Coordinates of C-alpha atoms in Angstrom, one line a residue:
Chain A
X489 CA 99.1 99.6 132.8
X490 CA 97.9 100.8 129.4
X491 CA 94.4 99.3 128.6
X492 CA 93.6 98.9 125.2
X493 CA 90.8 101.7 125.1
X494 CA 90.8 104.7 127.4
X495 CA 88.3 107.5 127.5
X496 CA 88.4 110.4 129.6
X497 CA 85.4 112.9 130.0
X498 CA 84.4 113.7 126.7
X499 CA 81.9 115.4 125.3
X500 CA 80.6 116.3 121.8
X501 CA 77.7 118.4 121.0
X502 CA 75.7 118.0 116.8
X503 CA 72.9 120.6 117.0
X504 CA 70.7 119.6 119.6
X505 CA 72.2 116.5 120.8
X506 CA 74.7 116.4 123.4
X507 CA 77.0 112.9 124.1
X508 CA 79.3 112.8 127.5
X509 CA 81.2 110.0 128.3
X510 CA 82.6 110.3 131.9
X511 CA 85.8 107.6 132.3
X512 CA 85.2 104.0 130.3
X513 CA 88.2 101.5 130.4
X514 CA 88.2 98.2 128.0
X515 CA 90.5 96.0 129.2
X516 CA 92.3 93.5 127.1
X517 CA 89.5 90.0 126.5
X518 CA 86.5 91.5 126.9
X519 CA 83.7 92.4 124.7
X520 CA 81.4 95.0 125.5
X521 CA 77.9 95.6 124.2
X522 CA 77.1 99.2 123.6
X523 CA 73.1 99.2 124.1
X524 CA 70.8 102.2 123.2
X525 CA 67.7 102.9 121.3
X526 CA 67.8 104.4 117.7
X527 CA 69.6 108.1 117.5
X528 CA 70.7 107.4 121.1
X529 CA 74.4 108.3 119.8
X530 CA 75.9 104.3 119.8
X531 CA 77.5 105.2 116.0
X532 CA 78.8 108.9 116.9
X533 CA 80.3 107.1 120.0
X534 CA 82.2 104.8 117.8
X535 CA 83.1 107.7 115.1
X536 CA 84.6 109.3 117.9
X537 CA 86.6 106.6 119.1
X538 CA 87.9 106.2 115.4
X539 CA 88.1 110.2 115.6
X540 CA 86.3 110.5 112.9
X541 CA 84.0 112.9 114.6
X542 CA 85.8 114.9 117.0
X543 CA 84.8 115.5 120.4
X544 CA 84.9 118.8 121.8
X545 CA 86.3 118.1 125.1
X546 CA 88.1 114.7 126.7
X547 CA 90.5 112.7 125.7
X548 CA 90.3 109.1 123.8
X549 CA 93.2 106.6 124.0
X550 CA 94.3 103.5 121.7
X551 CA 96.8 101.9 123.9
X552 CA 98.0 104.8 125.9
X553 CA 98.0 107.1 122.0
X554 CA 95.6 109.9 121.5
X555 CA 93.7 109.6 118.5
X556 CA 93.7 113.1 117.8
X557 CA 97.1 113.6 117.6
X558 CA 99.0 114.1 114.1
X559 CA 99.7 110.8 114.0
X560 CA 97.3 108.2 112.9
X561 CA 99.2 104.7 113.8
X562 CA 96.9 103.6 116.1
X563 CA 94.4 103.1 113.3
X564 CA 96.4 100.1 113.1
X565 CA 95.2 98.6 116.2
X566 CA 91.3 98.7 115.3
X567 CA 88.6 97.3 112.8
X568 CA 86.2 99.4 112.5
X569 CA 83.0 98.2 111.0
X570 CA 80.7 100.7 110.4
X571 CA 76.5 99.9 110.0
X572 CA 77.1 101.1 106.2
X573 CA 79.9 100.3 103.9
X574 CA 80.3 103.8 102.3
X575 CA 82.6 104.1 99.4
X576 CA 83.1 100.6 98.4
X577 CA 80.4 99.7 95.9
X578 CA 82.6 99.8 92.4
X579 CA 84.9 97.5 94.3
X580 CA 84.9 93.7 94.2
X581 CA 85.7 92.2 97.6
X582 CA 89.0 90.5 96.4
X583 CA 90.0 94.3 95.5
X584 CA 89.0 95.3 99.4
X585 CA 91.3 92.3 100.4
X586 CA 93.7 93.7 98.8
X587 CA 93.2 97.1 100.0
X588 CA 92.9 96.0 103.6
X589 CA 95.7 93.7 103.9
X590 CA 98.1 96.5 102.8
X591 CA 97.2 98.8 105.4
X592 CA 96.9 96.2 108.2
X593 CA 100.5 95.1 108.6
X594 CA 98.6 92.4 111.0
X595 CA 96.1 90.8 107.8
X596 CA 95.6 87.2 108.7
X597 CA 94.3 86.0 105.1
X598 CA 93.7 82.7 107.1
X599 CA 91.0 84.6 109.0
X600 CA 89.5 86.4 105.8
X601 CA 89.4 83.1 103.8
X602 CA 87.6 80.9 106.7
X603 CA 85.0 83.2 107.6
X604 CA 84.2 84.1 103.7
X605 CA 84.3 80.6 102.4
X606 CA 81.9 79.2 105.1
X607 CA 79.4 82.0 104.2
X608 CA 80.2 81.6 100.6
X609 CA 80.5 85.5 100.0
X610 CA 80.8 86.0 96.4
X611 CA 84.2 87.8 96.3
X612 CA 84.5 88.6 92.8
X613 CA 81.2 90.5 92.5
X614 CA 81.2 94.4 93.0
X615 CA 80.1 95.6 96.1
X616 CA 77.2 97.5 94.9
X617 CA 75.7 93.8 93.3
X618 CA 75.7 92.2 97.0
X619 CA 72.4 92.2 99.0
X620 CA 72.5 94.1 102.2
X621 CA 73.2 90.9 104.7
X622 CA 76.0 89.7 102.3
X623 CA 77.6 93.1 102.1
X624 CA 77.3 92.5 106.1
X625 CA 79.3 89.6 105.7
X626 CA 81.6 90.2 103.5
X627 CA 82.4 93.6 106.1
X628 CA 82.8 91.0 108.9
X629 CA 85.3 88.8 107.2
X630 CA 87.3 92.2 106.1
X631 CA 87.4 93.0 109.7
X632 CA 88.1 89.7 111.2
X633 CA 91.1 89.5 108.3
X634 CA 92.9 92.7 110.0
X635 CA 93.3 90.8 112.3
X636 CA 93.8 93.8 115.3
X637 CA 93.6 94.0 118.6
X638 CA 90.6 95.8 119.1
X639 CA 87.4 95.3 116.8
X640 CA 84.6 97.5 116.6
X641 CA 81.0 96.6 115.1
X642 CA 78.1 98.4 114.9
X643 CA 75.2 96.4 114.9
X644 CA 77.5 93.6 112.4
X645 CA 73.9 91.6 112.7
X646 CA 71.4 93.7 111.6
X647 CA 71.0 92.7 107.8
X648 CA 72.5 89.0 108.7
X649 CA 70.4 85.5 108.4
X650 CA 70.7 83.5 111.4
X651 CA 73.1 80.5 110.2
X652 CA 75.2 82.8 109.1
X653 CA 74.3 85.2 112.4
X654 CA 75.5 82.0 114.5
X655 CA 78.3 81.5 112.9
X656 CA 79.4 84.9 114.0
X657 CA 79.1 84.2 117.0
X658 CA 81.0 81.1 117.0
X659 CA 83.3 83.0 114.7
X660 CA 84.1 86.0 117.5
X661 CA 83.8 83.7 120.6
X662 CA 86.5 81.7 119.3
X663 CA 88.5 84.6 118.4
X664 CA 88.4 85.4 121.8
X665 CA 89.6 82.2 123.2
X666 CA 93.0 84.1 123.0
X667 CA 92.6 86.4 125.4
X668 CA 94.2 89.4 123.6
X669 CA 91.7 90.7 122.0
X670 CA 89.2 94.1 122.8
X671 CA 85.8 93.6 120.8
X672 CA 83.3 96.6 121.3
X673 CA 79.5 95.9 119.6
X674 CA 76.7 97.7 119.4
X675 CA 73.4 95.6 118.9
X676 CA 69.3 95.9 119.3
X677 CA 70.0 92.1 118.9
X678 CA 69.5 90.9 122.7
X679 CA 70.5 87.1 121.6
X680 CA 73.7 88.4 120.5
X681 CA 74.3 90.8 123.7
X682 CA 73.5 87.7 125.9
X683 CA 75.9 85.3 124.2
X684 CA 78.8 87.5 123.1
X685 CA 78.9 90.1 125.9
X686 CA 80.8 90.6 129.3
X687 CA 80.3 94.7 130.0
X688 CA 77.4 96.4 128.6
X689 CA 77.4 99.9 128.3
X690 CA 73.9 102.4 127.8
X691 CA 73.9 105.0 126.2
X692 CA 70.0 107.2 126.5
X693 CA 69.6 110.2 125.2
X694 CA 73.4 111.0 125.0
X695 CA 74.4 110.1 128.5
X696 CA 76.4 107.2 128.7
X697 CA 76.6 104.6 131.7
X698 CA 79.8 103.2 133.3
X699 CA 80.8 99.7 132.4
X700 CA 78.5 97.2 133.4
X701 CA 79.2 93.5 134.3
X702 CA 76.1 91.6 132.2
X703 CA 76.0 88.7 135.0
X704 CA 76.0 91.6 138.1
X705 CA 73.3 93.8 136.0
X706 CA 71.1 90.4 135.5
X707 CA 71.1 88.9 139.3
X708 CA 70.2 92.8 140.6
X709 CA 67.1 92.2 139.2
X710 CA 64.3 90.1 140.3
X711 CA 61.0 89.6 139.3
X712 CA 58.7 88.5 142.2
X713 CA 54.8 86.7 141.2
X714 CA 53.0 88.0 144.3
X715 CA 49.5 85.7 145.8
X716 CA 47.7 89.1 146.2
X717 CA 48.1 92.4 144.9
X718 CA 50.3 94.5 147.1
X719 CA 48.1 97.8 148.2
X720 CA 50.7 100.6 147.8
X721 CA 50.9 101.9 144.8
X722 CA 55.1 101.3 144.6
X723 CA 57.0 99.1 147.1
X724 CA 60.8 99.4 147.1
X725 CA 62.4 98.7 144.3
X726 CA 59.8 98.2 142.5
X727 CA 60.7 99.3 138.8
X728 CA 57.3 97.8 137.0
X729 CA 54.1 95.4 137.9
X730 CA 52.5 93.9 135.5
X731 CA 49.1 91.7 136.1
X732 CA 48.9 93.6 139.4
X733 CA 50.7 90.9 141.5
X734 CA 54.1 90.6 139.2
X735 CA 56.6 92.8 140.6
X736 CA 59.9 93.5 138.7
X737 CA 62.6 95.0 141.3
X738 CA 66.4 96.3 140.8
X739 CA 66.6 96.6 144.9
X740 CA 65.4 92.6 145.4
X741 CA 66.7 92.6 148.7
X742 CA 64.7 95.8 149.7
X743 CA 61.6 94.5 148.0
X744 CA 61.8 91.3 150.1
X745 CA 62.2 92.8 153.1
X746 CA 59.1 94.9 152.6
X747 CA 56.9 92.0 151.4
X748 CA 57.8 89.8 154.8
X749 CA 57.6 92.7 157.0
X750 CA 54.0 93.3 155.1
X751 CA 52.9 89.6 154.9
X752 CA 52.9 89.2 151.6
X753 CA 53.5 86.0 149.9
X754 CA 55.9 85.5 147.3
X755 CA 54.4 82.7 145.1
X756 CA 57.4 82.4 142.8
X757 CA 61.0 84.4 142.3
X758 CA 62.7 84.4 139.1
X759 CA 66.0 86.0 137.6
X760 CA 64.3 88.2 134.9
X761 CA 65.9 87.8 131.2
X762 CA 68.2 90.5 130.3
X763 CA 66.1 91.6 126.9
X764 CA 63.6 92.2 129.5
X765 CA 66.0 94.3 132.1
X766 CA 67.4 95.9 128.4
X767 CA 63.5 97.1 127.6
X768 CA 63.0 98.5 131.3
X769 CA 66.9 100.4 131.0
X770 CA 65.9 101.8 127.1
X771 CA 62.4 102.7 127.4
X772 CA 61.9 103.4 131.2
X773 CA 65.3 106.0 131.0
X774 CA 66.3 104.0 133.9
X775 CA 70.3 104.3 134.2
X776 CA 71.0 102.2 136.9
X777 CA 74.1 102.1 138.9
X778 CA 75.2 98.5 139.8
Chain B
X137 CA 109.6 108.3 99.3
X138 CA 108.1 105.8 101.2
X139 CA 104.4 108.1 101.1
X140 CA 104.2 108.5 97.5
X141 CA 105.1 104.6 96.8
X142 CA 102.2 103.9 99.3
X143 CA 100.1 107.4 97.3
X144 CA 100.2 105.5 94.3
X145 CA 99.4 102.2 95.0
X146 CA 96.0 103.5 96.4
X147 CA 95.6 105.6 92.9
X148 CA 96.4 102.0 91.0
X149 CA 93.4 100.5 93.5
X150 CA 91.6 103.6 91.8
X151 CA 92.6 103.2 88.2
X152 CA 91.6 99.7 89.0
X153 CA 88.3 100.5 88.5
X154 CA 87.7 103.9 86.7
X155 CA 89.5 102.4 83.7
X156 CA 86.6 103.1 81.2
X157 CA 86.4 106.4 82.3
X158 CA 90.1 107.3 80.7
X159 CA 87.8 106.2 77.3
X160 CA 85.7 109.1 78.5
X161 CA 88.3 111.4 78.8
X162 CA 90.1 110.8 75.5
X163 CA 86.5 111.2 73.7
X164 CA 86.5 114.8 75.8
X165 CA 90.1 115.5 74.6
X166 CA 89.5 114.2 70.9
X167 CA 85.9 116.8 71.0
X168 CA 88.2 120.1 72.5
X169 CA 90.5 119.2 70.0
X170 CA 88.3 119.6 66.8
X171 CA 86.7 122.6 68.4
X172 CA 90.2 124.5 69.6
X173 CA 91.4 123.3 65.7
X174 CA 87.9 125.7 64.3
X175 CA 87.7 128.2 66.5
X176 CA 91.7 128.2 66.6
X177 CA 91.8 131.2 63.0
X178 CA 89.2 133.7 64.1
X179 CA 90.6 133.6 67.9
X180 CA 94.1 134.5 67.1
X181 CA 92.4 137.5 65.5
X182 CA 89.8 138.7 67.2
X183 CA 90.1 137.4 71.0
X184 CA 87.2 135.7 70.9
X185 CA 86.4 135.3 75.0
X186 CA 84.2 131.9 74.2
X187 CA 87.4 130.1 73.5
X188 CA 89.0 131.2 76.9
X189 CA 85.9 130.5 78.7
X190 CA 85.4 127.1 77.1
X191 CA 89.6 126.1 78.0
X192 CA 88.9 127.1 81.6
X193 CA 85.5 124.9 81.7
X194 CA 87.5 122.1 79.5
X195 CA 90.2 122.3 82.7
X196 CA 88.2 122.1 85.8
X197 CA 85.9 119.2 84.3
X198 CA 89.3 117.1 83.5
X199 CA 90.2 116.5 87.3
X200 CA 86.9 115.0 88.2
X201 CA 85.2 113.8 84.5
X202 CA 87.6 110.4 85.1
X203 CA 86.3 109.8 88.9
X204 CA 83.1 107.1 88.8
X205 CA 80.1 108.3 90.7
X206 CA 80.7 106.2 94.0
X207 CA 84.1 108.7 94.3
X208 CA 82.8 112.5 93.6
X209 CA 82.2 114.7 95.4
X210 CA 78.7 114.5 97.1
X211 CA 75.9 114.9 99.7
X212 CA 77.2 112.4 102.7
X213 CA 74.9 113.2 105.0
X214 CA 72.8 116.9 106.5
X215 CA 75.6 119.0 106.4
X216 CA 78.5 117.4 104.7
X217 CA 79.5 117.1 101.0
X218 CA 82.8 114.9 100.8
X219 CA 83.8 111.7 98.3
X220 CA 82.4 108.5 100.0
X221 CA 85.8 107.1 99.0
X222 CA 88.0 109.2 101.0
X223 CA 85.7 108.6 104.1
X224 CA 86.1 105.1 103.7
X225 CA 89.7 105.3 103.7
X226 CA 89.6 107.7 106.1
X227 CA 88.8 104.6 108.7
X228 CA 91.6 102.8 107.7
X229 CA 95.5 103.2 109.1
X230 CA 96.4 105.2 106.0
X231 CA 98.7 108.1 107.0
X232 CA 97.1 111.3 106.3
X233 CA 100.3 112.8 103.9
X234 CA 99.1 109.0 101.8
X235 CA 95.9 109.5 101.5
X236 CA 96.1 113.2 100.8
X237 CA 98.5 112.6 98.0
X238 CA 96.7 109.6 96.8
X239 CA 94.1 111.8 96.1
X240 CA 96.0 114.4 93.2
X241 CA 97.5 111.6 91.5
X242 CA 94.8 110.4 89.1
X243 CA 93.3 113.7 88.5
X244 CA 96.5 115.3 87.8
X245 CA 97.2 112.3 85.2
X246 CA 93.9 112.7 83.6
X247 CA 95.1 116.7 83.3
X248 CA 98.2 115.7 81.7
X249 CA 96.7 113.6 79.3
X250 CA 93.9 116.2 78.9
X251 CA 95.5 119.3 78.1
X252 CA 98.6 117.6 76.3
X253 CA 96.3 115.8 73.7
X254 CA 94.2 118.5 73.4
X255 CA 97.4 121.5 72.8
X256 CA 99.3 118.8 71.1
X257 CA 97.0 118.2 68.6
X258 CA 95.9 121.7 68.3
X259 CA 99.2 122.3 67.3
X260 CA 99.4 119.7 64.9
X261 CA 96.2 120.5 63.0
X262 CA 96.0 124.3 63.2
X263 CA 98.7 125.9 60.6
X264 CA 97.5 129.3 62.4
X265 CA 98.5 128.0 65.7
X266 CA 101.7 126.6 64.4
X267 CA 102.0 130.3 62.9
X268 CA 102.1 131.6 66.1
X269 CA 104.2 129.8 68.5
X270 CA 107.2 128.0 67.4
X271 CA 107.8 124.6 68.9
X272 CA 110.3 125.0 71.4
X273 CA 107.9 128.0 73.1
X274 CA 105.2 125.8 72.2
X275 CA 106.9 123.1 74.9
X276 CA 106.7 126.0 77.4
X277 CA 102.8 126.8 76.6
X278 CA 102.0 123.5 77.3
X279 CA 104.0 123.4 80.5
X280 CA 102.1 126.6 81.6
X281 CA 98.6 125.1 80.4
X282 CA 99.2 122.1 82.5
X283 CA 100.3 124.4 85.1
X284 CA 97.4 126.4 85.3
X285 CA 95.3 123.0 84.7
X286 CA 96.9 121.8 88.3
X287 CA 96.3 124.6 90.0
X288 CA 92.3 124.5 89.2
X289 CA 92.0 121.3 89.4
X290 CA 93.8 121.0 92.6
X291 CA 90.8 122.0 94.4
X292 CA 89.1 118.5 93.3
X293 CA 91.1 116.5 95.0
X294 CA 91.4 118.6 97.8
X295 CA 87.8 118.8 98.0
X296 CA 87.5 115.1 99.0
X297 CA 87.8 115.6 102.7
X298 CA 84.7 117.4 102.3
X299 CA 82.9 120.3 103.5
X300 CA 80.4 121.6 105.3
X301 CA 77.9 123.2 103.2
X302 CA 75.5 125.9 104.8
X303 CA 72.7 127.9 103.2
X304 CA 74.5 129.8 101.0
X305 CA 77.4 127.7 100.7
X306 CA 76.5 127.0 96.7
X307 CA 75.3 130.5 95.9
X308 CA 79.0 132.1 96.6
X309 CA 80.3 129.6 95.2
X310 CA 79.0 130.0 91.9
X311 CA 79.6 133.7 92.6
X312 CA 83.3 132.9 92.9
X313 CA 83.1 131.2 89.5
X314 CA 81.2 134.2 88.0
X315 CA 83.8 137.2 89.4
X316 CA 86.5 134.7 88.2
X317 CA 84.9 134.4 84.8
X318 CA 84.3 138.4 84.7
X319 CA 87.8 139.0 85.8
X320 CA 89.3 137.1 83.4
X321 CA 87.4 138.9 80.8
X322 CA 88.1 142.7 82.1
X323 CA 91.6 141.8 82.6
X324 CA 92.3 140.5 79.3
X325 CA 89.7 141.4 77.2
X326 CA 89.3 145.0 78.3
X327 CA 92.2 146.1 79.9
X328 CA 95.0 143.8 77.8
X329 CA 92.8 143.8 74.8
X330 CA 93.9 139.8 74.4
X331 CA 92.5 136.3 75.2
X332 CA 94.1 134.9 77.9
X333 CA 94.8 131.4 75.8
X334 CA 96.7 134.3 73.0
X335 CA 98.6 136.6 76.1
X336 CA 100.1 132.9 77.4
X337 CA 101.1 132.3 73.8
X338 CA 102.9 135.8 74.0
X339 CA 104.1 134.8 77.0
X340 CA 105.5 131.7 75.9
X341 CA 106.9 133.4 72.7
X342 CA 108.7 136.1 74.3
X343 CA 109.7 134.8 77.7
X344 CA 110.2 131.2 77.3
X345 CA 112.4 129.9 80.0
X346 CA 110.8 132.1 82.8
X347 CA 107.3 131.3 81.9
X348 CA 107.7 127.5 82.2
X349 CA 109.8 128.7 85.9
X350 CA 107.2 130.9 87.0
X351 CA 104.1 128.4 85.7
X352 CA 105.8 125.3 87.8
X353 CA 106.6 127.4 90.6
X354 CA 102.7 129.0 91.2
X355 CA 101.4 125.3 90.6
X356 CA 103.6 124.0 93.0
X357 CA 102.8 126.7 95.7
X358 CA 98.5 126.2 94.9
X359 CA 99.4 122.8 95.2
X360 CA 101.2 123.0 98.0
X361 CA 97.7 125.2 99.3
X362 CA 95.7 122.2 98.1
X363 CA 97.0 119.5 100.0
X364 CA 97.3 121.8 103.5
X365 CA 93.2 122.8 103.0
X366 CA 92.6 119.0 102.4
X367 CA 94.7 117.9 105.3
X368 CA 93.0 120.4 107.5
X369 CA 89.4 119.6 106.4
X370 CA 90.5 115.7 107.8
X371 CA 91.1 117.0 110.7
X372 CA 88.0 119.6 111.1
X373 CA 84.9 117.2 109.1
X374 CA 83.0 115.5 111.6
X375 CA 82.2 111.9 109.5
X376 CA 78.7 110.9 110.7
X377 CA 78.2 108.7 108.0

């Protein structure tokens, strides 16, 4: 079966930092959330899937092509949005259109049109006139025009108001109602990872996670409101406490059975929220495997 | 046939928006003009080196004087100098022979427009120049000036890929341009005792046919050069940006 996206061990190395990607498969309806801190390599990971920076080692397939080979076709298969739009300012966006829906043999002005019109991006305006978060928008509705297979943002929300940051959401969700679509997305915004994602992916300090199922990663964690404070310093599992008696665990079974066999009473259990389980991953280094 | 019909419609894009710049360039052409028409007499006799100098400087800023700022040649990010442009459409599903080609079209039009208003009309006002070249070799000085024009200027375009620039990436640069500058001079100043403007007037003069063959074929080989170096730096530039 060829998947969509396909990446095979690679690595890349820019001065100090170093990014390796062991195996990652997208399949075909599913949008992945690529999660890291600042600098943490999210946007070199993109560029390198778009082989615009080249890895040193690996391999990186588009539908079964490699994207360094001499051939570029399978540029056809992706939007790319990058987090800046470099080299469009003395354009209008009706000139982009234009642009973009002669390279994309698969423009869908229907696409472009809805998603512009409802956030009233001013089309004849030159790029460099827009504010940040309508030169976000007007990005968006380019990409959403190509109309591909596979659509990568990175962080497409950042500069974005929130009526206009729902309607996104809406937007891509419905997109994806048809089942043949790849989206990739890399966001600090946890509102958006929570409703848009299936997989999340970390990436800390250049090492990169396998492909994680957002409902599995959530129900491995539990947080557990203790009666008294447990006396050990760290009971199994245990990942944080907070208030001395609030446990956070990614082993809840193990936790439990220690605090029976120990006697201590669990006052309350709760599924944690995943901007919270996102915090613990990012700033603890914690790279789980789920 | 199929590239350079895709090649230039991403040039019209281009055009699209660097219109008022071709006002630039014609002001630029219309200034050389005046000063090639005065300085034009006392060249032809003496060999005065400014003259040379000035053509080559009036030659490498025609490729770029026409791009607006959001398409030259700049800082992208720590190590990499490239045209924000091409790294846009370096994203898009643009095959690379397009987009490489796409590149040397506007540049080489505002040459042609350059150099041919600027020899033209040289030719027109100078009774000295007109002294010295009869029309049909003048046909074949202006073939080899927009030769020579296409093969300097080449390097713009094919500098839009970018580069990576290292410490002393600028200093031998501007070395390059100095030796080139001082090798001109000891070639045909010193050793030649001509300007190099006057020797391709004598060349023109005295072997007409083969000068226009010779002029077409070197700028088709640095061409040629051109657009393998800029296909290669695609390939090579890491775009962080």
């Amino acid at each position: 079966m060829t998947f969509p996206l396909t990446i095979r061990n690679i690595e890349k190395s820019i001065d100090e930092f170093h990014l390796n990607i062991q195996d990652l498969t997208f399949e075909e309806g599913t949008i992945s959330a690529i999660v890291g801190t600042n600098g943490a390599g999210k946007s070199t990971f993109f560029k390198m899937l778009m082989n615009l920076v080249k890895q040193d080692n690996g391999e990186i397939e588009v539908f079964g092509h490699s994207v360094r080979g001499e051939d570029d076709a399978w540029k056809q298969q992706i939007a790319y949005q990058a987090q800046t739009m470099i080299g469009c300012d003395a354009f209008t966006g009706e000139q982009l259109r234009n642009l973009m829906a002669e390279v994309y043999p698969s423009w869908d002005e229907s696409l472009f049109r809805r998603f512009s019109e409802k956030l009233n991006i001013p089309l004849n305006k030159k790029v460099q006139k827009l504010s940040p978060g309508v030169k976000t928008k007007l990005n968006l509705a380019l990409n959403f025009g190509k109309n591909t297979p596979i659509l990568m943002l990175d962080e497409p929300t950042a500069a974005m108001d929130i009526p206009s940051r729902n309607y996104f959401i809406q937007f891509l969700l419905e997109l994806m109602e048809r089942g043949d679509r790849t989206v990739l997305i890399a966001s600090h915004q946890a509102d958006d990872i929570k409703k848009l994602a299936d997989y999340l992916v970390f990436i800390n300090k250049g090492s990169v996670t396998r492909l994680l199922e957002k409902d599995s990663l959530v129900s491995s964690y539990r947080l557990f409101w203790l009666k008294e404070e447990p006396q050990v310093s760290r009971i199994p599992g245990e990942i944080k406490r907070t208030y001395k008696k609030v446990i956070l665990s990614n082993h809840p079974e193990a936790t439990m059975a220690y605090l029976s066999k120990n006697g201590l009473v669990i006052v309350d259990e709760q599924v944690p929220e995943l901007e919270d389980i996102i915090q613990e991953i990012l700033m603890e280094g914690e790279m789980i495997n789920v | 046939m199929d590239t350079m019909r895709k090649a230039f419609w991403l040039a019209k894009l281009e055009l699209d928006v660097s219109k008022k710049h071709y006002l630039l360039l014609l002001l630029i052409a219309g200034i050389y003009t005046f000063f090639f028409y005065l300085t034009m007499p006392p060249y032809l006799e003496e060999n005065i080196f400014l003259l040379d100098a000035f053509l080559i400087i009036y030659v490498g800023s025609l490729a770029f004087s026409i791009k607006p700022k959001n398409f030259q040649y700049q800082k992208l990010d720590d190590g990499l100098y490239a045209s924000p442009y091409f790294a846009m459409l370096n994203q898009l599903p643009i095959k690379r022979n397009v987009l490489v080609a796409s590149r040397f079209i506007l540049p080489y039009l505002s040459i042609f427009i350059g150099i041919t208003i600027v020899l033209v009309g040289t030719y027109i006002f100078s009774t000295d120049l007109r002294e010295a070249i009869e029309p049909l070799p003048m046909i074949a000085l202006i073939i080899t000036w927009l030769c020579i024009s296409f093969s300097i200027g080449g390097i713009f375009p094919a500098s839009d890929p970018g580069d990576q620039i290292k410490r002393f990436t600028f200093f031998w640069s501007y070395m390059i341009i100095i030796v080139f500058f001082v090798g001109m001079y000891l070639i045909f100043q010193v050793w030649l005792d001509t300007g190099f403007f006057k020797w391709t007037i004598q060349m023109a003069n005295d072997f007409t046919i083969l000068s226009i063959i010779v002029s077409i074929l070197i700028a088709c080989l640095v061409t040629w050069y051109w657009f393998n170096h800029a296909k290669k730096q695609i390939q090579k530039n890491d775009y962080l940006q």
